[in-house]
Short mmCIF file of C-alpha atoms in Angstrom, two decimals:
data_model
loop_
_atom_site.label_atom_id
_atom_site.label_comp_id
_atom_site.label_asym_id
_atom_site.label_seq_id
_atom_site.Cartn_x
_atom_site.Cartn_y
_atom_site.Cartn_z
CA UNK A 21 22.52 -0.73 -15.46
CA UNK A 22 25.99 -1.81 -14.39
CA UNK A 23 29.05 -2.57 -16.45
CA UNK A 24 31.43 -5.46 -16.42
CA UNK A 25 35.02 -4.57 -15.48
CA UNK A 26 35.96 -3.95 -19.11
CA UNK A 27 33.07 -1.55 -19.77
CA UNK A 28 32.59 2.10 -18.92
CA UNK A 29 28.92 3.02 -19.09
CA UNK A 30 28.41 2.88 -15.34
CA UNK A 31 31.46 5.05 -14.81
CA UNK A 32 29.89 7.66 -17.03
CA UNK A 33 27.72 8.67 -14.08
CA UNK A 34 29.82 7.43 -11.15
CA UNK A 35 33.61 7.44 -12.12
CA UNK A 36 27.06 -12.06 7.85
CA UNK A 37 26.34 -12.95 11.27
CA UNK A 38 22.55 -13.02 11.77
CA UNK A 39 22.65 -11.27 15.14
CA UNK A 40 25.07 -8.53 14.07
CA UNK A 41 23.89 -5.00 14.72
CA UNK A 42 20.82 -5.81 16.83
CA UNK A 43 21.91 -3.28 19.44
CA UNK A 44 21.18 -0.50 16.92
CA UNK A 45 17.56 -1.51 16.33
CA UNK A 46 14.54 0.11 17.94
CA UNK A 47 12.59 -2.32 20.14
CA UNK A 48 9.84 -3.00 17.59
CA UNK A 49 12.25 -3.81 14.79
CA UNK A 50 14.42 -5.94 17.08
CA UNK A 51 11.45 -8.14 17.94
CA UNK A 52 10.68 -8.66 14.27
CA UNK A 53 14.00 -10.38 13.58
CA UNK A 54 14.77 -13.41 15.70
CA UNK A 55 17.98 -15.05 14.50
CA UNK A 56 17.96 -18.80 14.49
CA UNK A 57 20.83 -21.23 14.27
CA UNK A 58 21.10 -22.91 10.87
CA UNK A 59 19.41 -26.28 10.67
CA UNK A 60 19.01 -28.46 7.63
CA UNK A 61 15.35 -29.13 8.48
CA UNK A 62 14.20 -25.58 9.29
CA UNK A 63 12.27 -24.41 6.22
CA UNK A 64 12.11 -20.63 6.78
CA UNK A 65 15.77 -19.79 6.20
CA UNK A 66 14.85 -17.00 3.75
CA UNK A 67 12.55 -15.14 6.12
CA UNK A 68 9.22 -13.56 5.23
CA UNK A 69 8.05 -10.54 3.25
CA UNK A 70 4.95 -8.56 2.33
CA UNK A 71 4.12 -6.24 -0.52
CA UNK A 72 1.77 -4.46 -2.93
CA UNK A 73 -0.42 -2.95 -0.17
CA UNK A 74 -3.95 -1.82 -0.94
CA UNK A 75 -6.40 -0.18 1.51
CA UNK A 76 -7.96 -3.58 2.23
CA UNK A 77 -5.27 -6.08 1.21
CA UNK A 78 -1.61 -7.02 1.20
CA UNK A 79 0.47 -9.91 -0.14
CA UNK A 80 2.46 -12.01 2.34
CA UNK A 81 5.32 -14.22 1.16
CA UNK A 82 7.74 -16.91 2.22
CA UNK A 83 9.75 -19.73 0.67
CA UNK A 84 10.43 -23.14 2.15
CA UNK A 85 14.15 -23.81 1.72
CA UNK A 86 15.90 -25.77 4.50
CA UNK A 87 19.04 -25.90 2.33
CA UNK A 88 18.66 -22.66 0.35
CA UNK A 89 21.74 -22.97 -1.89
CA UNK A 90 21.04 -26.58 -2.87
CA UNK A 91 18.90 -27.53 -5.89
CA UNK A 92 15.26 -27.08 -5.00
CA UNK A 93 16.26 -25.52 -1.68
CA UNK A 94 16.52 -29.02 -0.25
CA UNK A 95 12.77 -29.56 -0.51
CA UNK A 96 12.51 -32.24 -3.17
CA UNK A 97 9.50 -32.57 -5.47
CA UNK A 98 6.69 -32.82 -2.93
CA UNK A 99 4.04 -30.12 -2.48
CA UNK A 100 3.70 -28.91 1.12
CA UNK A 101 0.74 -27.42 2.97
CA UNK A 102 1.53 -24.07 4.62
CA UNK A 103 -0.61 -22.38 7.25
CA UNK A 104 -0.63 -18.58 7.47
CA UNK A 105 -1.94 -16.13 10.02
CA UNK A 106 -2.41 -12.34 10.17
CA UNK A 107 -2.89 -10.61 13.51
CA UNK A 108 -3.76 -7.12 14.72
CA UNK A 109 -1.11 -7.48 17.44
CA UNK A 110 2.48 -8.69 17.37
CA UNK A 111 1.77 -11.32 20.03
CA UNK A 112 -0.76 -12.91 17.63
CA UNK A 113 -3.51 -12.87 20.27
CA UNK A 114 -5.89 -10.99 17.94
CA UNK A 115 -5.87 -12.97 14.69
CA UNK A 116 -7.88 -11.35 11.91
CA UNK A 117 -7.22 -13.72 9.00
CA UNK A 118 -6.05 -17.34 8.80
CA UNK A 119 -5.80 -19.93 6.11
CA UNK A 120 -3.79 -22.58 4.33
CA UNK A 121 -2.04 -22.63 0.98
CA UNK A 122 0.24 -25.00 -0.88
CA UNK A 123 3.92 -24.55 -1.65
CA UNK A 124 4.58 -26.24 -4.99
CA UNK A 125 7.98 -27.43 -6.24
CA UNK A 126 7.22 -25.86 -9.65
CA UNK A 127 7.32 -22.47 -7.90
CA UNK A 128 10.35 -23.21 -5.70
CA UNK A 129 8.06 -23.86 -2.73
CA UNK A 130 7.22 -20.16 -2.51
CA UNK A 131 3.84 -18.93 -1.31
CA UNK A 132 2.14 -15.65 -2.21
CA UNK A 133 -1.03 -15.09 -0.15
CA UNK A 134 -3.22 -12.15 -1.15
CA UNK A 135 -4.82 -11.35 2.21
CA UNK A 136 -8.10 -9.46 1.77
CA UNK A 137 -10.64 -7.81 4.07
CA UNK A 138 -8.15 -5.75 6.06
CA UNK A 139 -8.60 -2.23 7.47
CA UNK A 140 -6.98 0.77 5.75
CA UNK A 141 -3.70 2.27 6.98
CA UNK A 142 -3.29 -0.36 9.69
CA UNK A 143 -0.24 -2.25 10.94
CA UNK A 144 -0.57 -6.04 10.95
CA UNK A 145 1.72 -8.92 11.89
CA UNK A 146 1.90 -12.19 9.99
CA UNK A 147 3.63 -15.58 10.10
CA UNK A 148 3.62 -19.03 8.54
CA UNK A 149 3.76 -22.62 9.79
CA UNK A 150 4.95 -25.63 7.79
CA UNK A 151 6.67 -28.96 8.44
CA UNK A 152 6.16 -28.51 12.17
CA UNK A 153 8.06 -25.21 12.24
CA UNK A 154 7.02 -21.58 12.74
CA UNK A 155 8.42 -18.76 10.61
CA UNK A 156 9.81 -15.52 12.02
CA UNK A 157 7.08 -12.86 12.20
CA UNK A 158 6.73 -10.01 9.75
CA UNK A 159 5.02 -6.66 10.01
CA UNK A 160 3.06 -4.99 7.23
CA UNK A 161 0.78 -2.02 6.68
CA UNK A 162 -2.16 -1.43 4.39
CA UNK A 163 -2.55 1.76 2.34
CA UNK A 164 -4.81 4.60 3.46
CA UNK A 165 -8.36 4.68 2.11
CA UNK A 166 -9.39 6.94 -0.74
CA UNK A 167 -10.28 10.40 0.56
CA UNK A 168 -7.81 10.14 3.41
CA UNK A 169 -5.19 12.88 3.88
CA UNK A 170 -3.03 10.71 6.12
CA UNK A 171 0.69 11.41 5.56
CA UNK A 172 2.76 8.59 4.08
CA UNK A 173 6.36 7.80 4.94
CA UNK A 174 8.26 5.80 2.35
CA UNK A 175 11.81 4.88 1.49
CA UNK A 176 13.33 3.79 -1.80
CA UNK A 177 16.46 1.86 -2.67
CA UNK A 178 18.18 0.04 -5.51
CA UNK A 179 21.31 -1.78 -6.67
CA UNK A 180 22.41 -4.31 -4.04
CA UNK A 181 25.47 -6.07 -5.44
CA UNK A 182 26.03 -8.74 -2.79
CA UNK A 183 29.76 -9.00 -3.41
CA UNK A 184 30.48 -5.26 -3.15
CA UNK A 185 29.41 -4.68 0.42
CA UNK A 186 27.30 -5.56 3.41
CA UNK A 187 23.61 -4.78 3.29
CA UNK A 188 23.65 -2.55 6.39
CA UNK A 189 21.69 0.12 4.50
CA UNK A 190 18.69 -2.22 4.44
CA UNK A 191 18.90 -2.50 8.23
CA UNK A 192 19.11 1.27 8.66
CA UNK A 193 16.14 1.69 6.32
CA UNK A 194 14.12 -0.75 8.44
CA UNK A 195 14.96 1.17 11.60
CA UNK A 196 13.12 4.20 10.21
CA UNK A 197 9.77 2.33 10.26
CA UNK A 198 8.50 3.45 6.82
CA UNK A 199 4.93 2.75 5.82
CA UNK A 200 6.17 1.25 2.55
CA UNK A 201 9.47 0.58 0.76
CA UNK A 202 10.02 0.93 -2.99
CA UNK A 203 12.79 -1.13 -4.57
CA UNK A 204 13.72 0.23 -7.99
CA UNK A 205 15.72 -2.63 -9.45
CA UNK A 206 18.95 -4.61 -9.41
CA UNK A 207 17.70 -6.58 -6.41
CA UNK A 208 20.19 -9.27 -7.44
CA UNK A 209 23.11 -9.28 -9.89
CA UNK A 210 23.59 -11.91 -12.55
CA UNK A 211 27.40 -11.98 -12.69
CA UNK A 212 29.38 -15.06 -11.74
CA UNK A 213 31.38 -15.01 -8.54
CA UNK A 214 34.24 -12.49 -8.63
CA UNK A 215 33.52 -11.21 -12.15
CA UNK A 216 32.35 -7.72 -11.13
CA UNK A 217 34.75 -6.17 -8.60
CA UNK A 218 34.21 -3.08 -6.49
CA UNK A 219 37.02 -0.48 -6.74
CA UNK A 220 38.45 -1.53 -3.37
CA UNK A 221 37.71 -5.23 -3.79
CA UNK A 222 34.79 -7.48 -2.90
CA UNK A 223 33.82 -8.43 0.64
CA UNK A 224 31.96 -11.65 -0.25
CA UNK A 225 31.35 -13.85 -3.27
CA UNK A 226 28.46 -14.98 -5.42
CA UNK A 227 27.89 -18.72 -5.49
CA UNK A 228 28.07 -20.07 -9.03
CA UNK A 229 28.69 -18.56 -12.44
CA UNK A 230 26.71 -16.25 -14.72
CA UNK A 231 22.97 -16.81 -14.30
CA UNK A 232 21.30 -18.56 -17.23
CA UNK A 233 18.94 -21.29 -16.02
CA UNK A 234 15.99 -21.17 -13.65
CA UNK A 235 17.97 -23.06 -11.02
CA UNK A 236 20.80 -20.49 -11.38
CA UNK A 237 18.48 -17.58 -10.71
CA UNK A 238 16.71 -19.36 -7.85
CA UNK A 239 20.01 -20.03 -6.10
CA UNK A 240 21.12 -16.41 -6.50
CA UNK A 241 17.89 -15.08 -5.01
CA UNK A 242 18.25 -17.56 -2.17
CA UNK A 243 21.79 -16.40 -1.50
CA UNK A 244 20.69 -12.77 -1.31
CA UNK A 245 17.65 -13.63 0.82
CA UNK A 246 19.83 -15.36 3.43
CA UNK A 247 21.25 -11.92 4.30
CA UNK A 248 19.86 -10.93 7.74
CA UNK A 249 19.73 -7.20 6.97
CA UNK A 250 17.67 -7.80 3.84
CA UNK A 251 15.40 -10.15 5.77
CA UNK A 252 14.88 -7.50 8.43
CA UNK A 253 13.96 -4.83 5.89
CA UNK A 254 11.39 -7.17 4.32
CA UNK A 255 9.96 -8.09 7.72
CA UNK A 256 9.62 -4.45 8.85
CA UNK A 257 7.30 -3.06 6.14
CA UNK A 258 5.59 -3.93 2.85
CA UNK A 259 7.63 -3.54 -0.34
CA UNK A 260 6.56 -2.41 -3.80
CA UNK A 261 9.12 -3.62 -6.31
CA UNK A 262 10.15 -3.16 -9.90
CA UNK A 263 13.18 -4.42 -11.77
CA UNK A 264 15.98 -3.03 -13.87
CA UNK A 265 18.51 -5.01 -15.94
CA UNK A 266 20.55 -7.16 -13.55
CA UNK A 267 17.59 -9.31 -12.62
CA UNK A 268 18.17 -10.72 -16.13
CA UNK A 269 21.27 -9.46 -17.99
CA UNK A 270 23.22 -6.21 -17.90
CA UNK A 271 21.78 -3.56 -20.25
CA UNK A 272 19.30 -5.91 -21.93
CA UNK A 273 16.50 -4.31 -23.92
CA UNK A 274 13.30 -6.35 -24.22
CA UNK A 275 14.33 -9.46 -26.19
CA UNK A 276 17.87 -8.18 -26.94
CA UNK A 277 20.76 -9.17 -24.64
CA UNK A 278 23.81 -7.06 -23.92
CA UNK A 279 26.11 -9.39 -25.89
CA UNK A 280 25.52 -12.31 -28.23
CA UNK A 281 27.29 -14.91 -26.11
CA UNK A 282 26.17 -18.59 -26.23
CA UNK A 283 27.88 -19.21 -22.86
CA UNK A 284 25.38 -16.79 -21.31
CA UNK A 285 22.32 -18.11 -23.09
CA UNK A 286 22.43 -15.14 -25.46
CA UNK A 287 23.27 -16.78 -28.79
CA UNK A 288 19.96 -15.85 -30.46
CA UNK A 289 16.59 -14.31 -29.62
CA UNK A 290 14.97 -17.64 -28.73
CA UNK A 291 17.71 -18.64 -26.30
CA UNK A 292 17.72 -15.19 -24.68
CA UNK A 293 13.95 -15.26 -24.25
CA UNK A 294 14.36 -18.65 -22.54
CA UNK A 295 16.88 -17.03 -20.20
CA UNK A 296 14.50 -14.10 -19.63
CA UNK A 297 11.67 -16.51 -18.85
CA UNK A 298 13.82 -18.21 -16.21
CA UNK A 299 14.80 -14.85 -14.72
CA UNK A 300 11.23 -13.54 -14.64
CA UNK A 301 9.96 -16.75 -13.05
CA UNK A 302 12.56 -16.56 -10.28
CA UNK A 303 11.83 -12.86 -9.76
CA UNK A 304 8.12 -13.48 -9.23
CA UNK A 305 8.87 -16.45 -6.99
CA UNK A 306 11.10 -14.48 -4.62
CA UNK A 307 9.30 -11.12 -4.36
CA UNK A 308 5.98 -10.37 -2.63
CA UNK A 309 3.91 -9.98 -5.79
CA UNK A 310 0.30 -11.03 -6.24
CA UNK A 311 -0.41 -14.51 -7.58
CA UNK A 312 -1.97 -13.06 -10.72
CA UNK A 313 1.30 -11.21 -11.44
CA UNK A 314 3.19 -14.47 -11.95
CA UNK A 315 5.39 -14.75 -15.01
CA UNK A 316 3.98 -16.34 -18.15
CA UNK A 317 6.98 -17.50 -20.14
CA UNK A 318 9.22 -14.49 -20.84
CA UNK A 319 6.48 -12.00 -19.87
CA UNK A 320 5.49 -10.46 -16.55
CA UNK A 321 3.45 -7.27 -16.23
CA UNK A 322 5.16 -5.28 -13.50
CA UNK A 323 3.89 -1.74 -14.12
CA UNK A 324 1.02 -1.03 -11.74
CA UNK A 325 -0.49 1.71 -9.61
CA UNK A 326 -1.02 2.33 -5.90
CA UNK A 327 -3.08 5.13 -4.36
CA UNK A 328 -2.35 6.35 -0.83
CA UNK A 329 -5.52 8.28 -0.06
CA UNK A 330 -5.59 11.79 -1.49
CA UNK A 331 -1.92 12.32 -0.64
CA UNK A 332 0.00 10.24 -3.20
CA UNK A 333 -0.57 8.31 -6.40
CA UNK A 334 2.33 5.95 -7.16
CA UNK A 335 2.67 4.79 -10.78
CA UNK A 336 5.33 2.06 -10.83
CA UNK A 337 7.07 1.74 -14.21
CA UNK A 338 8.93 -0.97 -16.09
CA UNK A 339 11.56 0.64 -18.35
CA UNK A 340 13.23 -2.64 -19.32
CA UNK A 341 10.77 -5.19 -20.69
CA UNK A 342 9.15 -3.13 -23.47
CA UNK A 343 11.95 -0.85 -24.69
CA UNK A 344 13.51 -0.81 -28.12
CA UNK A 345 17.26 -1.38 -28.36
CA UNK A 346 19.57 1.31 -27.00
CA UNK A 347 20.70 3.85 -29.60
CA UNK A 348 24.18 4.60 -30.87
CA UNK A 349 25.73 1.27 -29.95
CA UNK A 350 25.72 -0.55 -26.64
CA UNK A 351 27.45 -0.03 -24.31
CA UNK A 352 28.32 3.63 -24.47
CA UNK A 353 26.82 7.05 -23.87
CA UNK A 354 24.82 8.96 -26.43
CA UNK A 355 27.02 11.59 -28.05
CA UNK A 356 24.89 13.20 -30.71
CA UNK A 357 24.69 10.20 -33.03
CA UNK A 358 21.09 11.07 -33.89
CA UNK A 359 19.50 7.73 -33.02
CA UNK A 360 18.46 9.07 -29.62
CA UNK A 361 15.88 11.22 -31.46
CA UNK A 362 14.31 8.27 -33.29
CA UNK A 363 10.54 8.87 -33.02
CA UNK A 364 9.90 5.13 -33.10
CA UNK A 365 12.26 4.37 -30.20
CA UNK A 366 10.44 3.73 -26.92
CA UNK A 367 11.38 3.12 -23.34
CA UNK A 368 7.93 2.20 -22.03
CA UNK A 369 6.14 0.69 -25.02
CA UNK A 370 2.84 2.10 -26.26
CA UNK A 371 0.53 0.19 -23.89
CA UNK A 372 2.42 1.20 -20.74
CA UNK A 373 2.82 4.81 -21.94
CA UNK A 374 -0.95 5.14 -22.42
CA UNK A 375 -1.61 3.51 -19.06
CA UNK A 376 0.67 6.06 -17.39
CA UNK A 377 -0.97 8.98 -19.15
CA UNK A 378 -4.41 7.73 -18.10
CA UNK A 379 -3.30 7.48 -14.46
CA UNK A 380 -1.75 10.94 -14.46
CA UNK A 381 -4.83 12.45 -16.10
CA UNK A 382 -7.20 10.80 -13.62
CA UNK A 383 -5.16 11.43 -10.48
CA UNK A 384 -6.71 13.52 -7.72
CA UNK A 385 -3.84 12.98 -5.28
CA UNK A 386 -1.60 15.84 -4.24
CA UNK A 387 1.60 14.04 -5.28
CA UNK A 388 2.07 12.16 -8.53
CA UNK A 389 5.02 9.86 -7.90
CA UNK A 390 6.72 7.70 -10.54
CA UNK A 391 8.92 4.96 -9.04
CA UNK A 392 11.08 3.83 -11.98
CA UNK A 393 14.59 2.77 -12.90
CA UNK A 394 16.78 5.02 -15.07
CA UNK A 395 17.70 8.71 -15.17
CA UNK A 396 14.88 10.83 -16.61
CA UNK A 397 16.78 14.13 -16.49
CA UNK A 398 19.42 14.89 -19.09
CA UNK A 399 22.98 13.85 -18.20
CA UNK A 400 24.83 15.53 -21.05
CA UNK A 401 28.52 14.77 -20.64
CA UNK A 402 29.67 16.51 -23.81
CA UNK A 403 31.12 20.04 -23.44
CA UNK A 404 29.72 22.71 -25.70
CA UNK A 405 26.76 22.44 -28.06
CA UNK A 406 27.22 18.74 -28.82
CA UNK A 407 24.54 16.94 -26.86
CA UNK A 408 25.49 13.72 -25.10
CA UNK A 409 23.84 11.64 -22.41
CA UNK A 410 23.27 8.17 -21.08
CA UNK A 411 22.00 5.88 -23.84
CA UNK A 412 20.55 3.33 -21.41
CA UNK A 413 18.41 6.00 -19.71
CA UNK A 414 15.77 8.41 -20.98
CA UNK A 415 18.55 10.36 -22.77
CA UNK A 416 18.65 7.51 -25.28
CA UNK A 417 14.91 7.69 -25.87
CA UNK A 418 14.21 11.41 -26.37
CA UNK A 419 10.82 10.82 -28.01
CA UNK A 420 9.63 8.91 -24.94
CA UNK A 421 10.89 11.62 -22.59
CA UNK A 422 9.42 14.40 -24.70
CA UNK A 423 6.07 12.61 -24.79
CA UNK A 424 5.97 12.21 -20.99
CA UNK A 425 7.12 15.72 -20.09
CA UNK A 426 4.93 17.19 -22.84
CA UNK A 427 1.90 15.40 -21.40
CA UNK A 428 2.71 16.67 -17.90
CA UNK A 429 3.03 20.25 -19.18
CA UNK A 430 0.01 20.24 -21.47
CA UNK A 431 -2.35 18.51 -19.04
CA UNK A 432 -1.17 20.48 -16.03
CA UNK A 433 -0.14 17.43 -14.02
CA UNK A 434 0.95 18.87 -10.70
CA UNK A 435 3.48 17.91 -8.08
CA UNK A 436 5.42 15.38 -10.12
CA UNK A 437 8.12 13.46 -8.24
CA UNK A 438 10.16 10.83 -10.06
CA UNK A 439 12.00 8.19 -8.01
CA UNK A 440 15.04 6.71 -9.77
CA UNK A 441 17.78 4.16 -9.05
CA UNK A 442 20.42 2.58 -11.29
CA UNK A 443 23.39 4.97 -11.15
CA UNK A 444 24.93 4.13 -7.73
CA UNK A 445 24.82 7.81 -6.70
CA UNK A 446 22.40 10.14 -4.98
CA UNK A 447 21.19 12.96 -7.24
CA UNK A 448 18.48 15.59 -7.18
CA UNK A 449 17.40 17.11 -10.51
CA UNK A 450 14.94 19.69 -11.71
CA UNK A 451 12.76 18.21 -14.44
CA UNK A 452 12.54 20.86 -17.14
CA UNK A 453 10.32 20.77 -20.21
CA UNK A 454 13.46 21.37 -22.29
CA UNK A 455 16.80 20.49 -20.70
CA UNK A 456 18.68 22.53 -23.31
CA UNK A 457 16.90 25.70 -22.19
CA UNK A 458 17.70 26.90 -18.67
CA UNK A 459 14.64 29.16 -18.75
CA UNK A 460 12.32 26.26 -19.56
CA UNK A 461 9.72 25.69 -16.81
CA UNK A 462 10.39 23.16 -14.07
CA UNK A 463 7.69 20.49 -14.19
CA UNK A 464 8.77 18.38 -11.23
CA UNK A 465 11.67 16.91 -9.30
CA UNK A 466 13.69 13.75 -9.82
CA UNK A 467 15.02 12.06 -6.67
CA UNK A 468 17.74 9.53 -7.47
CA UNK A 469 18.87 7.04 -4.85
CA UNK A 470 22.36 5.62 -4.62
CA UNK A 471 23.06 1.92 -4.29
CA UNK A 472 22.66 -0.31 -1.26
CA UNK A 473 26.12 -1.81 -1.87
CA UNK A 474 27.07 -1.64 -5.56
CA UNK A 475 30.34 0.22 -6.06
CA UNK A 476 31.72 -0.31 -2.58
CA UNK A 477 32.29 2.46 -0.05
CA UNK A 478 32.39 5.31 -2.56
CA UNK A 479 33.18 8.96 -1.74
CA UNK A 480 31.41 12.13 -0.69
CA UNK A 481 31.11 13.42 -4.26
CA UNK A 482 31.51 11.80 -7.64
CA UNK A 483 34.11 13.07 -10.11
CA UNK A 484 31.50 12.46 -12.80
CA UNK A 485 29.16 14.95 -11.10
CA UNK A 486 31.79 17.68 -11.37
CA UNK A 487 32.07 16.97 -15.09
CA UNK A 488 28.31 16.85 -15.61
CA UNK A 489 27.39 19.95 -13.64
CA UNK A 490 28.49 22.63 -16.17
CA UNK A 491 26.34 21.08 -18.91
CA UNK A 492 23.48 20.11 -16.59
CA UNK A 493 22.61 22.93 -14.16
CA UNK A 494 19.39 21.08 -13.36
CA UNK A 495 21.52 18.50 -11.46
CA UNK A 496 21.63 20.14 -8.05
CA UNK A 497 22.94 17.56 -5.60
CA UNK A 498 25.16 14.46 -5.58
CA UNK A 499 26.67 11.93 -3.19
CA UNK A 500 28.78 8.93 -4.15
CA UNK A 501 28.22 7.10 -0.85
CA UNK A 502 25.93 4.09 -0.45
CA UNK A 503 22.49 4.37 1.14
CA UNK A 504 18.83 5.06 0.36
CA UNK A 505 16.31 7.92 0.35
CA UNK A 506 13.73 8.39 3.10
CA UNK A 507 10.63 10.47 2.31
CA UNK A 508 7.51 11.83 3.95
CA UNK A 509 4.59 13.21 1.96
CA UNK A 510 1.50 15.00 3.22
CA UNK A 511 -1.10 17.34 1.74
CA UNK A 512 1.31 20.27 1.54
CA UNK A 513 4.92 19.04 1.35
CA UNK A 514 7.14 16.17 0.25
CA UNK A 515 10.42 15.91 2.15
CA UNK A 516 13.35 13.75 0.98
CA UNK A 517 16.28 12.86 3.22
CA UNK A 518 19.28 11.45 1.35
CA UNK A 519 20.67 8.89 3.77
CA UNK A 520 24.25 7.65 3.40
CA UNK A 521 26.65 5.18 5.01
CA UNK A 522 30.35 5.95 4.91
CA UNK A 523 31.25 2.26 4.71
CA UNK A 524 29.74 -0.93 3.38
CA UNK A 525 33.07 -2.76 3.37
CA UNK A 526 32.53 -3.40 7.08
CA UNK A 527 29.32 -4.32 8.86
CA UNK A 528 27.07 -2.14 11.01
CA UNK A 529 28.09 1.32 9.82
CA UNK A 530 25.76 4.09 11.02
CA UNK A 531 23.61 6.06 8.59
CA UNK A 532 23.51 9.84 8.39
CA UNK A 533 21.53 12.39 6.41
CA UNK A 534 23.79 13.94 3.79
CA UNK A 535 21.18 16.39 2.47
CA UNK A 536 17.47 17.11 2.81
CA UNK A 537 15.09 18.79 0.38
CA UNK A 538 11.47 19.87 0.62
CA UNK A 539 9.02 20.28 -2.25
CA UNK A 540 6.01 22.47 -1.53
CA UNK A 541 2.78 21.46 -3.23
CA UNK A 542 2.25 23.76 -6.19
CA UNK A 543 5.96 24.66 -6.41
CA UNK A 544 7.68 21.83 -8.31
CA UNK A 545 11.26 22.89 -7.56
CA UNK A 546 12.76 21.28 -4.47
CA UNK A 547 14.49 23.53 -1.96
CA UNK A 548 17.05 22.60 0.72
CA UNK A 549 15.32 21.78 3.98
#
């Protein structure tokens, strides 16, 4: 959820040389990224990626695009055979799986190979060959087997507005060698070049106007994927992704756009669903999702679960595709209009809500982790008894929030950790059964990551946080810098390090830990490390 320059909802919560920075990389990560001079015939200009790891499988991805910003990536309409290889060693002298696949023009010459028969919790290296050229290598890791108590290190990030800053945070994330990376949405932004400005100005520019057609979205993904820091982060570890709004249209809700604007393909429901279909197709094409997860028209099931032994159960949510329209007018915060209490309003939809409850009820893992998009905790910005909040987040859908937190309380779901993006700020929040009652029991912890670049350099603390804190004592930490969150979970603790960069307006800024918190298993409230 981001606003155009004339809007204020975002401010409610928070008023490329390829070789650059290689000296900062550890040896293993440096070897993964081998910059190559641009050439109009080299097909692997967008790098490689892997994702959706299972104990015995992982998806590996690439796209053939010798001219990535041209229609069709410069590939024409011919299908191309692509060879792929997975090795137990980075020198590829111990291949464990090989095969061929076809890159089709109807899918932008992307390939998604679901590699099976792998060993649990094991690092592998992979690469592709096509048109006489070899791709850069990537590294990936499978999930631990069921019954394992192997610790898991993971990072999560969101909101990478290409124009607002350099993607150095992705590089710093890669340097930490996580087992897996969660991306919580706003992987790309749909605005035309120069439309959405950072407070201190933009450092680069989107190619083209507002995204409407499939070719528009494909070109935008290609532009983002040419960034070397993003390529490095994809090549360093598998990613598990979900989307928010900017992969389609700011603040959209299911089949309802932000504005009825024919110039943006939003003149009626049919035209917006055509735009959504184009956006979902391009999203599947450019992210390492399984072949069976491909978009079907304007639909793509993105909620799914991943189990990391007996340590962590990750239930990845989609809070955008199935929601009812935002309450109380859009854009704007909830301010006690009453619609936020509508029992028929939903953020998840009934099918996804039941799926989540079934996973939480069946989980035997120590940590129940929900990677999702928008603030779950209350963000009441209204002084006194009048109850406000963010209408695009769970505040606008109180029945959905009450159902989830009620289920957690009544079924005794332990060690709940919610991972959130969207708001361009770091936050930590206690998740209470009733946010209006400070004595209400804490059921879990919400960890909110700031943006990779959206919002520009930022500041140490947000003025919005100072306004929110008196009404929201459950909000216990904030930073308005850019960055990501780095975590480690084992059978007894979950530690979260809030990593920040002081600048994204210049390249290669160092990262530092602004705050660290530890959650002890059985004690849902996080404490400073």
